[in-house]
mmCIF file of C-alpha atoms in Angstrom:
data_model
loop_
_atom_site.group_PDB
_atom_site.id
_atom_site.type_symbol
_atom_site.label_atom_id
_atom_site.label_comp_id
_atom_site.label_asym_id
_atom_site.label_seq_id
_atom_site.Cartn_x
_atom_site.Cartn_y
_atom_site.Cartn_z
ATOM 1 C CA UNK A 1216 -0.419 -39.767 -28.727
ATOM 2 C CA UNK A 1217 2.832 -41.426 -27.784
ATOM 3 C CA UNK A 1218 5.025 -38.720 -29.275
ATOM 4 C CA UNK A 1219 2.894 -36.069 -27.564
ATOM 5 C CA UNK A 1220 3.517 -37.658 -24.144
ATOM 6 C CA UNK A 1221 7.172 -37.964 -24.994
ATOM 7 C CA UNK A 1222 7.295 -34.282 -25.875
ATOM 8 C CA UNK A 1223 5.609 -33.299 -22.579
ATOM 9 C CA UNK A 1224 8.076 -35.414 -20.663
ATOM 10 C CA UNK A 1225 11.098 -33.925 -22.432
ATOM 11 C CA UNK A 1226 9.685 -30.424 -21.993
ATOM 12 C CA UNK A 1227 9.222 -31.108 -18.277
ATOM 13 C CA UNK A 1228 12.792 -32.346 -17.974
ATOM 14 C CA UNK A 1229 14.150 -29.348 -19.843
ATOM 15 C CA UNK A 1230 12.143 -26.941 -17.674
ATOM 16 C CA UNK A 1231 13.356 -28.649 -14.512
ATOM 17 C CA UNK A 1232 16.961 -28.503 -15.776
ATOM 18 C CA UNK A 1233 16.668 -24.775 -16.399
ATOM 19 C CA UNK A 1234 15.045 -24.235 -13.011
ATOM 20 C CA UNK A 1235 11.880 -22.790 -14.582
ATOM 21 C CA UNK A 1236 9.534 -24.826 -12.410
ATOM 22 C CA UNK A 1237 9.725 -24.020 -8.728
ATOM 23 C CA UNK A 1238 9.980 -27.059 -6.487
ATOM 24 C CA UNK A 1239 6.524 -28.013 -5.240
ATOM 25 C CA UNK A 1240 5.893 -26.520 -1.836
ATOM 26 C CA UNK A 1241 4.655 -28.678 0.998
ATOM 27 C CA UNK A 1242 0.975 -28.536 1.731
ATOM 28 C CA UNK A 1243 -0.254 -26.206 4.416
ATOM 29 C CA UNK A 1244 2.985 -24.279 4.331
ATOM 30 C CA UNK A 1245 2.227 -20.599 4.688
ATOM 31 C CA UNK A 1246 4.304 -17.978 2.961
ATOM 32 C CA UNK A 1247 6.035 -15.193 4.810
ATOM 33 C CA UNK A 1248 9.504 -14.294 5.934
ATOM 34 C CA UNK A 1249 10.716 -13.854 9.490
ATOM 35 C CA UNK A 1250 8.329 -10.931 10.033
ATOM 36 C CA UNK A 1251 5.347 -12.877 8.784
ATOM 37 C CA UNK A 1252 6.087 -15.889 10.953
ATOM 38 C CA UNK A 1253 6.786 -13.746 14.004
ATOM 39 C CA UNK A 1254 3.571 -11.819 13.551
ATOM 40 C CA UNK A 1255 1.604 -14.993 13.021
ATOM 41 C CA UNK A 1256 3.003 -16.580 16.205
ATOM 42 C CA UNK A 1257 2.174 -13.454 18.194
ATOM 43 C CA UNK A 1258 -1.396 -13.348 16.927
ATOM 44 C CA UNK A 1259 -1.935 -17.045 17.651
ATOM 45 C CA UNK A 1260 -0.600 -16.739 21.216
ATOM 46 C CA UNK A 1261 -2.578 -13.624 22.081
ATOM 47 C CA UNK A 1262 -5.862 -14.694 20.508
ATOM 48 C CA UNK A 1263 -5.953 -17.976 22.449
ATOM 49 C CA UNK A 1264 -5.078 -16.091 25.628
ATOM 50 C CA UNK A 1265 -7.901 -13.621 24.986
ATOM 51 C CA UNK A 1266 -10.398 -16.453 24.476
ATOM 52 C CA UNK A 1267 -9.268 -18.117 27.719
ATOM 53 C CA UNK A 1268 -9.516 -14.812 29.547
ATOM 54 C CA UNK A 1269 -13.015 -14.151 28.194
ATOM 55 C CA UNK A 1270 -14.299 -17.618 29.089
ATOM 56 C CA UNK A 1271 -12.841 -17.444 32.621
ATOM 57 C CA UNK A 1272 -14.204 -13.954 33.197
ATOM 58 C CA UNK A 1273 -17.669 -14.877 31.921
ATOM 59 C CA UNK A 1274 -17.832 -18.073 33.989
ATOM 60 C CA UNK A 1275 -16.732 -16.196 37.104
ATOM 61 C CA UNK A 1276 -19.414 -13.579 36.533
ATOM 62 C CA UNK A 1277 -22.030 -16.244 35.958
ATOM 63 C CA UNK A 1278 -21.112 -18.579 38.833
ATOM 64 C CA UNK A 1279 -19.749 -15.950 41.218
ATOM 65 C CA UNK A 1280 -16.624 -17.999 41.904
ATOM 66 C CA UNK A 1281 -14.302 -15.081 42.469
ATOM 67 C CA UNK A 1282 -11.079 -14.963 40.513
ATOM 68 C CA UNK A 1283 -10.449 -18.708 40.446
ATOM 69 C CA UNK A 1284 -11.932 -19.722 37.102
ATOM 70 C CA UNK A 1285 -10.365 -16.650 35.526
ATOM 71 C CA UNK A 1286 -6.955 -17.731 36.788
ATOM 72 C CA UNK A 1287 -7.530 -21.298 35.601
ATOM 73 C CA UNK A 1288 -8.696 -20.320 32.126
ATOM 74 C CA UNK A 1289 -5.873 -17.823 31.596
ATOM 75 C CA UNK A 1290 -3.458 -20.705 32.115
ATOM 76 C CA UNK A 1291 -5.503 -22.928 29.790
ATOM 77 C CA UNK A 1292 -5.617 -20.103 27.246
ATOM 78 C CA UNK A 1293 -1.841 -19.750 27.360
ATOM 79 C CA UNK A 1294 -1.524 -23.495 26.827
ATOM 80 C CA UNK A 1295 -3.933 -23.275 23.876
ATOM 81 C CA UNK A 1296 -1.792 -20.459 22.479
ATOM 82 C CA UNK A 1297 1.287 -22.668 22.622
ATOM 83 C CA UNK A 1298 -0.754 -25.433 20.966
ATOM 84 C CA UNK A 1299 -1.744 -22.996 18.197
ATOM 85 C CA UNK A 1300 1.907 -22.078 17.638
ATOM 86 C CA UNK A 1301 2.825 -25.755 17.563
ATOM 87 C CA UNK A 1302 0.169 -26.310 14.883
ATOM 88 C CA UNK A 1303 1.583 -23.440 12.815
ATOM 89 C CA UNK A 1304 4.841 -25.329 12.441
ATOM 90 C CA UNK A 1305 3.525 -28.888 12.751
ATOM 91 C CA UNK A 1306 0.192 -28.966 10.884
ATOM 92 C CA UNK A 1307 -2.067 -31.738 12.116
ATOM 93 C CA UNK A 1308 -2.608 -33.770 8.996
ATOM 94 C CA UNK A 1309 -4.149 -37.152 8.452
ATOM 95 C CA UNK A 1310 -3.840 -39.128 5.237
ATOM 96 C CA UNK A 1311 -5.697 -37.400 2.439
ATOM 97 C CA UNK B 693 -4.740 17.202 7.291
ATOM 98 C CA UNK B 694 -1.776 14.931 7.807
ATOM 99 C CA UNK B 695 0.640 17.173 9.640
ATOM 100 C CA UNK B 696 -1.433 19.964 11.084
ATOM 101 C CA UNK B 697 0.205 21.739 13.974
ATOM 102 C CA UNK B 698 3.218 19.404 13.844
ATOM 103 C CA UNK B 699 1.077 16.535 15.139
ATOM 104 C CA UNK B 700 0.951 13.368 13.084
ATOM 105 C CA UNK B 701 -2.640 12.310 12.687
ATOM 106 C CA UNK B 702 -2.322 8.791 11.386
ATOM 107 C CA UNK B 703 -5.662 7.401 12.541
ATOM 108 C CA UNK B 704 -8.205 9.809 11.076
ATOM 109 C CA UNK B 705 -7.960 7.910 7.771
ATOM 110 C CA UNK B 706 -9.920 5.077 9.405
ATOM 111 C CA UNK B 707 -12.852 7.249 10.463
ATOM 112 C CA UNK B 708 -16.211 6.473 8.967
ATOM 113 C CA UNK B 709 -18.151 9.269 7.329
ATOM 114 C CA UNK B 710 -21.634 8.853 5.863
ATOM 115 C CA UNK B 711 -21.957 9.267 2.134
ATOM 116 C CA UNK B 712 -24.932 9.836 -0.168
ATOM 117 C CA UNK B 713 -26.099 12.890 1.749
ATOM 118 C CA UNK B 714 -29.205 12.725 3.964
ATOM 119 C CA UNK B 715 -30.196 9.215 2.898
ATOM 120 C CA UNK B 716 -26.763 7.825 3.686
ATOM 121 C CA UNK B 717 -26.628 9.589 7.031
ATOM 122 C CA UNK B 718 -30.021 8.285 8.131
ATOM 123 C CA UNK B 719 -29.300 4.648 7.311
ATOM 124 C CA UNK B 720 -25.621 4.762 8.312
ATOM 125 C CA UNK B 721 -24.292 4.145 4.801
ATOM 126 C CA UNK B 722 -20.617 5.076 5.078
ATOM 127 C CA UNK B 723 -17.743 5.251 2.625
ATOM 128 C CA UNK B 724 -16.767 1.800 3.940
ATOM 129 C CA UNK B 725 -20.035 0.311 2.673
ATOM 130 C CA UNK B 726 -19.636 2.199 -0.587
ATOM 131 C CA UNK B 727 -16.198 0.656 -1.089
ATOM 132 C CA UNK B 728 -17.582 -2.813 -0.326
ATOM 133 C CA UNK B 729 -20.208 -2.339 -3.015
ATOM 134 C CA UNK B 730 -17.520 -1.041 -5.363
ATOM 135 C CA UNK B 731 -15.376 -4.113 -4.693
ATOM 136 C CA UNK B 732 -18.297 -6.458 -5.358
ATOM 137 C CA UNK B 733 -19.131 -4.539 -8.535
ATOM 138 C CA UNK B 734 -15.531 -4.674 -9.765
ATOM 139 C CA UNK B 735 -15.236 -8.412 -9.067
ATOM 140 C CA UNK B 736 -18.526 -9.085 -10.865
ATOM 141 C CA UNK B 737 -17.469 -6.910 -13.798
ATOM 142 C CA UNK B 738 -14.077 -8.648 -14.002
ATOM 143 C CA UNK B 739 -15.593 -12.108 -14.067
ATOM 144 C CA UNK B 740 -18.504 -11.259 -16.385
ATOM 145 C CA UNK B 741 -16.550 -9.245 -18.930
ATOM 146 C CA UNK B 742 -13.485 -11.423 -18.573
ATOM 147 C CA UNK B 743 -15.349 -14.588 -19.441
ATOM 148 C CA UNK B 744 -17.819 -13.055 -21.920
ATOM 149 C CA UNK B 745 -15.547 -13.538 -24.945
ATOM 150 C CA UNK B 746 -14.694 -17.197 -24.187
ATOM 151 C CA UNK B 747 -11.711 -16.933 -26.485
ATOM 152 C CA UNK B 748 -9.477 -19.960 -26.836
ATOM 153 C CA UNK B 749 -6.496 -17.633 -26.635
ATOM 154 C CA UNK B 750 -7.471 -15.347 -23.770
ATOM 155 C CA UNK B 751 -7.012 -11.607 -23.887
ATOM 156 C CA UNK B 752 -5.644 -9.700 -20.918
ATOM 157 C CA UNK B 753 -8.926 -9.444 -19.035
ATOM 158 C CA UNK B 754 -9.860 -13.057 -19.670
ATOM 159 C CA UNK B 755 -6.390 -14.208 -18.607
ATOM 160 C CA UNK B 756 -6.775 -12.261 -15.360
ATOM 161 C CA UNK B 757 -10.212 -13.716 -14.674
ATOM 162 C CA UNK B 758 -9.050 -17.234 -15.513
ATOM 163 C CA UNK B 759 -5.894 -17.049 -13.421
ATOM 164 C CA UNK B 760 -7.881 -15.758 -10.431
ATOM 165 C CA UNK B 761 -10.340 -18.620 -10.888
ATOM 166 C CA UNK B 762 -7.634 -21.235 -11.249
ATOM 167 C CA UNK B 763 -5.622 -19.878 -8.343
ATOM 168 C CA UNK B 764 -8.508 -20.279 -5.897
ATOM 169 C CA UNK B 765 -9.622 -23.540 -7.504
ATOM 170 C CA UNK B 766 -6.152 -25.063 -7.067
ATOM 171 C CA UNK B 767 -6.090 -23.851 -3.471
ATOM 172 C CA UNK B 768 -9.506 -25.355 -2.707
ATOM 173 C CA UNK B 769 -8.753 -28.723 -4.299
ATOM 174 C CA UNK B 770 -5.152 -28.815 -3.078
ATOM 175 C CA UNK B 771 -5.944 -28.030 0.535
ATOM 176 C CA UNK B 772 -9.350 -29.617 1.081
ATOM 177 C CA UNK B 773 -9.227 -32.395 -1.478
ATOM 178 C CA UNK B 774 -11.851 -33.288 -4.076
ATOM 179 C CA UNK B 775 -14.624 -32.204 -1.690
ATOM 180 C CA UNK B 776 -13.091 -28.734 -1.899
ATOM 181 C CA UNK B 777 -14.999 -28.094 -5.121
ATOM 182 C CA UNK B 778 -18.186 -27.680 -3.077
ATOM 183 C CA UNK B 779 -16.579 -24.838 -1.139
ATOM 184 C CA UNK B 780 -15.022 -23.179 -4.159
ATOM 185 C CA UNK B 781 -17.767 -20.516 -4.602
ATOM 186 C CA UNK B 782 -17.436 -19.501 -0.956
ATOM 187 C CA UNK B 783 -13.633 -19.472 -1.015
ATOM 188 C CA UNK B 784 -13.554 -17.522 -4.274
ATOM 189 C CA UNK B 785 -15.982 -14.863 -3.005
ATOM 190 C CA UNK B 786 -14.066 -14.550 0.258
ATOM 191 C CA UNK B 787 -10.659 -14.319 -1.392
ATOM 192 C CA UNK B 788 -11.705 -11.823 -4.072
ATOM 193 C CA UNK B 789 -13.646 -9.644 -1.618
ATOM 194 C CA UNK B 790 -10.673 -9.348 0.733
ATOM 195 C CA UNK B 791 -8.177 -8.949 -2.111
ATOM 196 C CA UNK B 792 -10.181 -6.172 -3.759
ATOM 197 C CA UNK B 793 -10.774 -4.514 -0.388
ATOM 198 C CA UNK B 794 -7.039 -4.509 0.314
ATOM 199 C CA UNK B 795 -6.091 -3.318 -3.161
ATOM 200 C CA UNK B 796 -8.784 -0.620 -3.374
ATOM 201 C CA UNK B 797 -7.479 0.778 -0.089
ATOM 202 C CA UNK B 798 -4.112 1.457 -1.709
ATOM 203 C CA UNK B 799 -5.586 3.876 -4.252
ATOM 204 C CA UNK B 800 -5.395 7.551 -3.303
ATOM 205 C CA UNK B 801 -8.538 8.887 -1.558
ATOM 206 C CA UNK B 802 -9.882 5.365 -1.202
ATOM 207 C CA UNK B 803 -10.942 3.717 2.036
ATOM 208 C CA UNK B 804 -9.728 0.304 3.219
ATOM 209 C CA UNK B 805 -12.716 -1.554 4.606
ATOM 210 C CA UNK B 806 -10.519 -4.481 5.667
ATOM 211 C CA UNK B 807 -8.826 -2.150 8.165
ATOM 212 C CA UNK B 808 -11.853 -2.377 10.459
ATOM 213 C CA UNK B 809 -12.012 -5.234 12.950
ATOM 214 C CA UNK B 810 -15.813 -5.192 12.607
ATOM 215 C CA UNK B 811 -15.496 -6.173 8.941
ATOM 216 C CA UNK B 812 -12.715 -8.734 9.311
ATOM 217 C CA UNK B 813 -14.321 -10.312 12.368
ATOM 218 C CA UNK B 814 -17.630 -10.615 10.542
ATOM 219 C CA UNK B 815 -15.849 -12.460 7.731
ATOM 220 C CA UNK B 816 -14.021 -14.657 10.246
ATOM 221 C CA UNK B 817 -17.275 -15.342 12.123
ATOM 222 C CA UNK B 818 -18.906 -16.485 8.857
ATOM 223 C CA UNK B 819 -15.944 -18.827 8.327
ATOM 224 C CA UNK B 820 -16.197 -20.088 11.920
ATOM 225 C CA UNK B 821 -19.934 -20.816 11.658
ATOM 226 C CA UNK B 822 -19.358 -22.506 8.295
ATOM 227 C CA UNK B 823 -16.549 -24.815 9.454
ATOM 228 C CA UNK B 824 -18.540 -25.785 12.573
ATOM 229 C CA UNK B 825 -21.749 -26.368 10.605
ATOM 230 C CA UNK B 826 -19.948 -28.361 7.906
ATOM 231 C CA UNK B 827 -18.188 -30.478 10.547
ATOM 232 C CA UNK B 828 -21.406 -31.273 12.400
ATOM 233 C CA UNK B 829 -23.393 -31.803 9.198
ATOM 234 C CA UNK B 830 -20.886 -34.344 7.863
ATOM 235 C CA UNK B 831 -19.879 -36.129 11.048
ATOM 236 C CA UNK B 832 -22.770 -35.600 13.457
ATOM 237 C CA UNK B 833 -21.882 -36.344 17.055
ATOM 238 C CA UNK B 834 -18.485 -37.761 16.090
ATOM 239 C CA UNK B 835 -17.425 -34.212 15.241
ATOM 240 C CA UNK B 836 -17.107 -33.463 18.956
ATOM 241 C CA UNK B 837 -14.391 -36.124 19.089
ATOM 242 C CA UNK B 838 -12.292 -33.533 17.267
ATOM 243 C CA UNK B 839 -11.511 -32.003 20.646
ATOM 244 C CA UNK B 840 -10.261 -35.280 22.102
ATOM 245 C CA UNK B 841 -7.209 -36.856 20.500
ATOM 246 C CA UNK B 842 -7.389 -40.656 20.170
ATOM 247 C CA UNK B 843 -5.865 -42.824 22.870
ATOM 248 C CA UNK B 844 -5.966 -40.198 25.565
ATOM 249 C CA UNK B 845 -6.362 -41.201 29.214
ATOM 250 C CA UNK B 846 -9.447 -39.697 30.918
ATOM 251 C CA UNK B 847 -7.268 -37.920 33.480
ATOM 252 C CA UNK B 848 -5.437 -36.001 30.768
ATOM 253 C CA UNK B 849 -8.606 -35.414 28.766
ATOM 254 C CA UNK B 850 -9.861 -33.122 31.531
ATOM 255 C CA UNK B 851 -6.879 -30.914 30.765
ATOM 256 C CA UNK B 852 -6.536 -31.343 27.010
ATOM 257 C CA UNK B 853 -10.179 -30.960 25.955
ATOM 258 C CA UNK B 854 -10.600 -27.417 27.337
ATOM 259 C CA UNK B 855 -7.295 -26.438 25.721
ATOM 260 C CA UNK B 856 -8.439 -27.843 22.371
ATOM 261 C CA UNK B 857 -11.766 -26.014 22.668
ATOM 262 C CA UNK B 858 -10.034 -22.714 23.464
ATOM 263 C CA UNK B 859 -7.685 -23.305 20.556
ATOM 264 C CA UNK B 860 -10.664 -23.891 18.265
ATOM 265 C CA UNK B 861 -12.476 -20.803 19.540
ATOM 266 C CA UNK B 862 -9.379 -18.670 19.005
ATOM 267 C CA UNK B 863 -9.460 -19.356 15.244
ATOM 268 C CA UNK B 864 -11.830 -16.547 14.253
ATOM 269 C CA UNK B 865 -9.969 -14.110 16.498
ATOM 270 C CA UNK B 866 -6.529 -14.859 15.088
ATOM 271 C CA UNK B 867 -7.967 -14.892 11.558
ATOM 272 C CA UNK B 868 -9.610 -11.473 11.898
ATOM 273 C CA UNK B 869 -6.879 -9.785 13.948
ATOM 274 C CA UNK B 870 -4.176 -10.846 11.473
ATOM 275 C CA UNK B 871 -5.883 -9.202 8.500
ATOM 276 C CA UNK B 872 -7.048 -6.135 10.395
ATOM 277 C CA UNK B 873 -3.699 -5.486 12.089
ATOM 278 C CA UNK B 874 -1.745 -5.890 8.857
ATOM 279 C CA UNK B 875 -3.921 -3.407 7.012
ATOM 280 C CA UNK B 876 -3.953 -0.859 9.859
ATOM 281 C CA UNK B 877 -0.190 -1.119 10.379
ATOM 282 C CA UNK B 878 0.537 -0.628 6.686
ATOM 283 C CA UNK B 879 -1.699 2.408 6.320
ATOM 284 C CA UNK B 880 -0.443 4.006 9.532
ATOM 285 C CA UNK B 881 3.148 3.590 8.324
ATOM 286 C CA UNK B 882 2.317 5.169 4.973
ATOM 287 C CA UNK B 883 0.602 8.080 6.684
ATOM 288 C CA UNK B 884 3.406 8.643 9.190
ATOM 289 C CA UNK B 885 6.099 8.759 6.523
ATOM 290 C CA UNK B 886 3.907 10.915 4.304
ATOM 291 C CA UNK B 887 3.560 13.331 7.243
ATOM 292 C CA UNK B 888 7.352 13.402 7.565
ATOM 293 C CA UNK B 889 7.586 14.417 3.925
ATOM 294 C CA UNK B 890 5.202 17.329 4.461
ATOM 295 C CA UNK B 891 6.807 18.438 7.743
ATOM 296 C CA UNK B 892 10.370 18.340 6.369
ATOM 297 C CA UNK B 893 9.391 19.743 2.998
ATOM 298 C CA UNK B 894 8.033 22.921 4.563
ATOM 299 C CA UNK B 895 11.109 23.443 6.793
ATOM 300 C CA UNK B 896 13.481 25.303 4.494
ATOM 301 C CA UNK B 897 15.956 24.163 1.868
ATOM 302 C CA UNK B 898 17.760 21.517 3.983
ATOM 303 C CA UNK B 899 14.457 20.103 5.083
ATOM 304 C CA UNK B 900 13.362 19.972 1.460
ATOM 305 C CA UNK B 901 16.417 17.815 0.695
ATOM 306 C CA UNK B 902 15.818 15.703 3.814
ATOM 307 C CA UNK B 903 12.253 15.031 2.748
ATOM 308 C CA UNK B 904 13.609 12.800 -0.001
ATOM 309 C CA UNK B 905 14.398 10.053 2.518
ATOM 310 C CA UNK B 906 10.854 9.474 3.860
ATOM 311 C CA UNK B 907 9.540 9.909 0.326
ATOM 312 C CA UNK B 908 11.814 7.123 -0.861
ATOM 313 C CA UNK B 909 10.700 4.959 2.057
ATOM 314 C CA UNK B 910 7.073 5.594 1.127
ATOM 315 C CA UNK B 911 7.685 4.537 -2.453
ATOM 316 C CA UNK B 912 9.127 1.261 -1.182
ATOM 317 C CA UNK B 913 6.295 0.915 1.353
ATOM 318 C CA UNK B 914 3.611 1.250 -1.316
ATOM 319 C CA UNK B 915 5.196 -1.627 -3.196
ATOM 320 C CA UNK B 916 5.403 -3.622 0.011
ATOM 321 C CA UNK B 917 1.749 -2.871 0.776
ATOM 322 C CA UNK B 918 0.703 -4.337 -2.575
ATOM 323 C CA UNK B 919 2.502 -7.519 -1.535
ATOM 324 C CA UNK B 920 0.807 -7.464 1.878
ATOM 325 C CA UNK B 921 -2.609 -6.824 0.284
ATOM 326 C CA UNK B 922 -2.272 -9.941 -1.821
ATOM 327 C CA UNK B 923 -0.572 -12.024 0.864
ATOM 328 C CA UNK B 924 -3.170 -11.333 3.556
ATOM 329 C CA UNK B 925 -6.050 -12.200 1.233
ATOM 330 C CA UNK B 926 -4.188 -15.400 0.369
ATOM 331 C CA UNK B 927 -3.486 -16.230 4.033
ATOM 332 C CA UNK B 928 -7.134 -15.654 4.981
ATOM 333 C CA UNK B 929 -8.344 -17.897 2.171
ATOM 334 C CA UNK B 930 -5.767 -20.643 2.710
ATOM 335 C CA UNK B 931 -6.407 -20.783 6.466
ATOM 336 C CA UNK B 932 -10.129 -21.013 5.726
ATOM 337 C CA UNK B 933 -9.463 -23.942 3.405
ATOM 338 C CA UNK B 934 -7.217 -25.607 6.009
ATOM 339 C CA UNK B 935 -10.034 -25.247 8.564
ATOM 340 C CA UNK B 936 -12.479 -26.635 6.011
ATOM 341 C CA UNK B 937 -10.118 -29.556 5.485
ATOM 342 C CA UNK B 938 -10.209 -30.243 9.216
ATOM 343 C CA UNK B 939 -14.002 -29.972 9.245
ATOM 344 C CA UNK B 940 -14.413 -32.338 6.282
ATOM 345 C CA UNK B 941 -11.802 -34.905 7.283
ATOM 346 C CA UNK B 942 -11.585 -34.550 11.101
ATOM 347 C CA UNK B 943 -7.816 -34.348 11.683
#
């Protein structure tokens, strides 16, 4: 099968020379232009904020601690939103 | 309909109406459910008929079925690793269901069931339960270490762990809102520009000429919506596989 392998290799080289094979994309990279990325960042920020808001509100209702846990968890939610956005651009990846 | 009394009614297309007469009304079977069943039927038909011939040189239908299979298979193995094969049936069902839901919604008179947050959040909640269950099933108690990065001082952990937990809990919300908002936005845009066509087209000769502009925009938008339909199904599936990767490998 030596000539077969040789043919595959030469075919691969020829395809690469003609630009027929797109360069392999990095893993975890999501498609989307400026609109897609902007929308994604917005959704990530707001969803984490909503979760923080919901947790703070529920804990306040449960424990009767006034607005304080709500205020705390809104801040934590905003931080989680920034963390989400960070992960969009810097995926947390260990060795496969 | 669209432009009655010079008011643009872009949201009535998302209203649910019972189908199948009295039976449908009594059990709450709406056109949304009917389209879900249609999507499942079409996917099943595509895969069964497409692979029935088992030709070495595939025909059109078999090529479509095979490329859909290989696309999701490559995504599962590429993102999750070799363990991804175990999640391939789930990922394939999820991807095809959303893709067919998005594409069916672009046909005239059809309903887009992915434009309802109830549907997309249910799908995202299934994904969330799955990634949590898989993580705990594989790693046991060590899975909870996911929320605490290694080498973190206890003082900072008090701050970082709640943030990580909120970030984890926000996954199903961002997943469902992204799909739902994209589908709603696209269909509202189509409806608004279609209303412009009707409003201008009935306003004399100059208006008839002017109606060409929103009509041209709508033609471009329909093409764009086909891209969005595919892209959002892909994004949903690839984010699910990234989450599954995290659940299987912990970081």
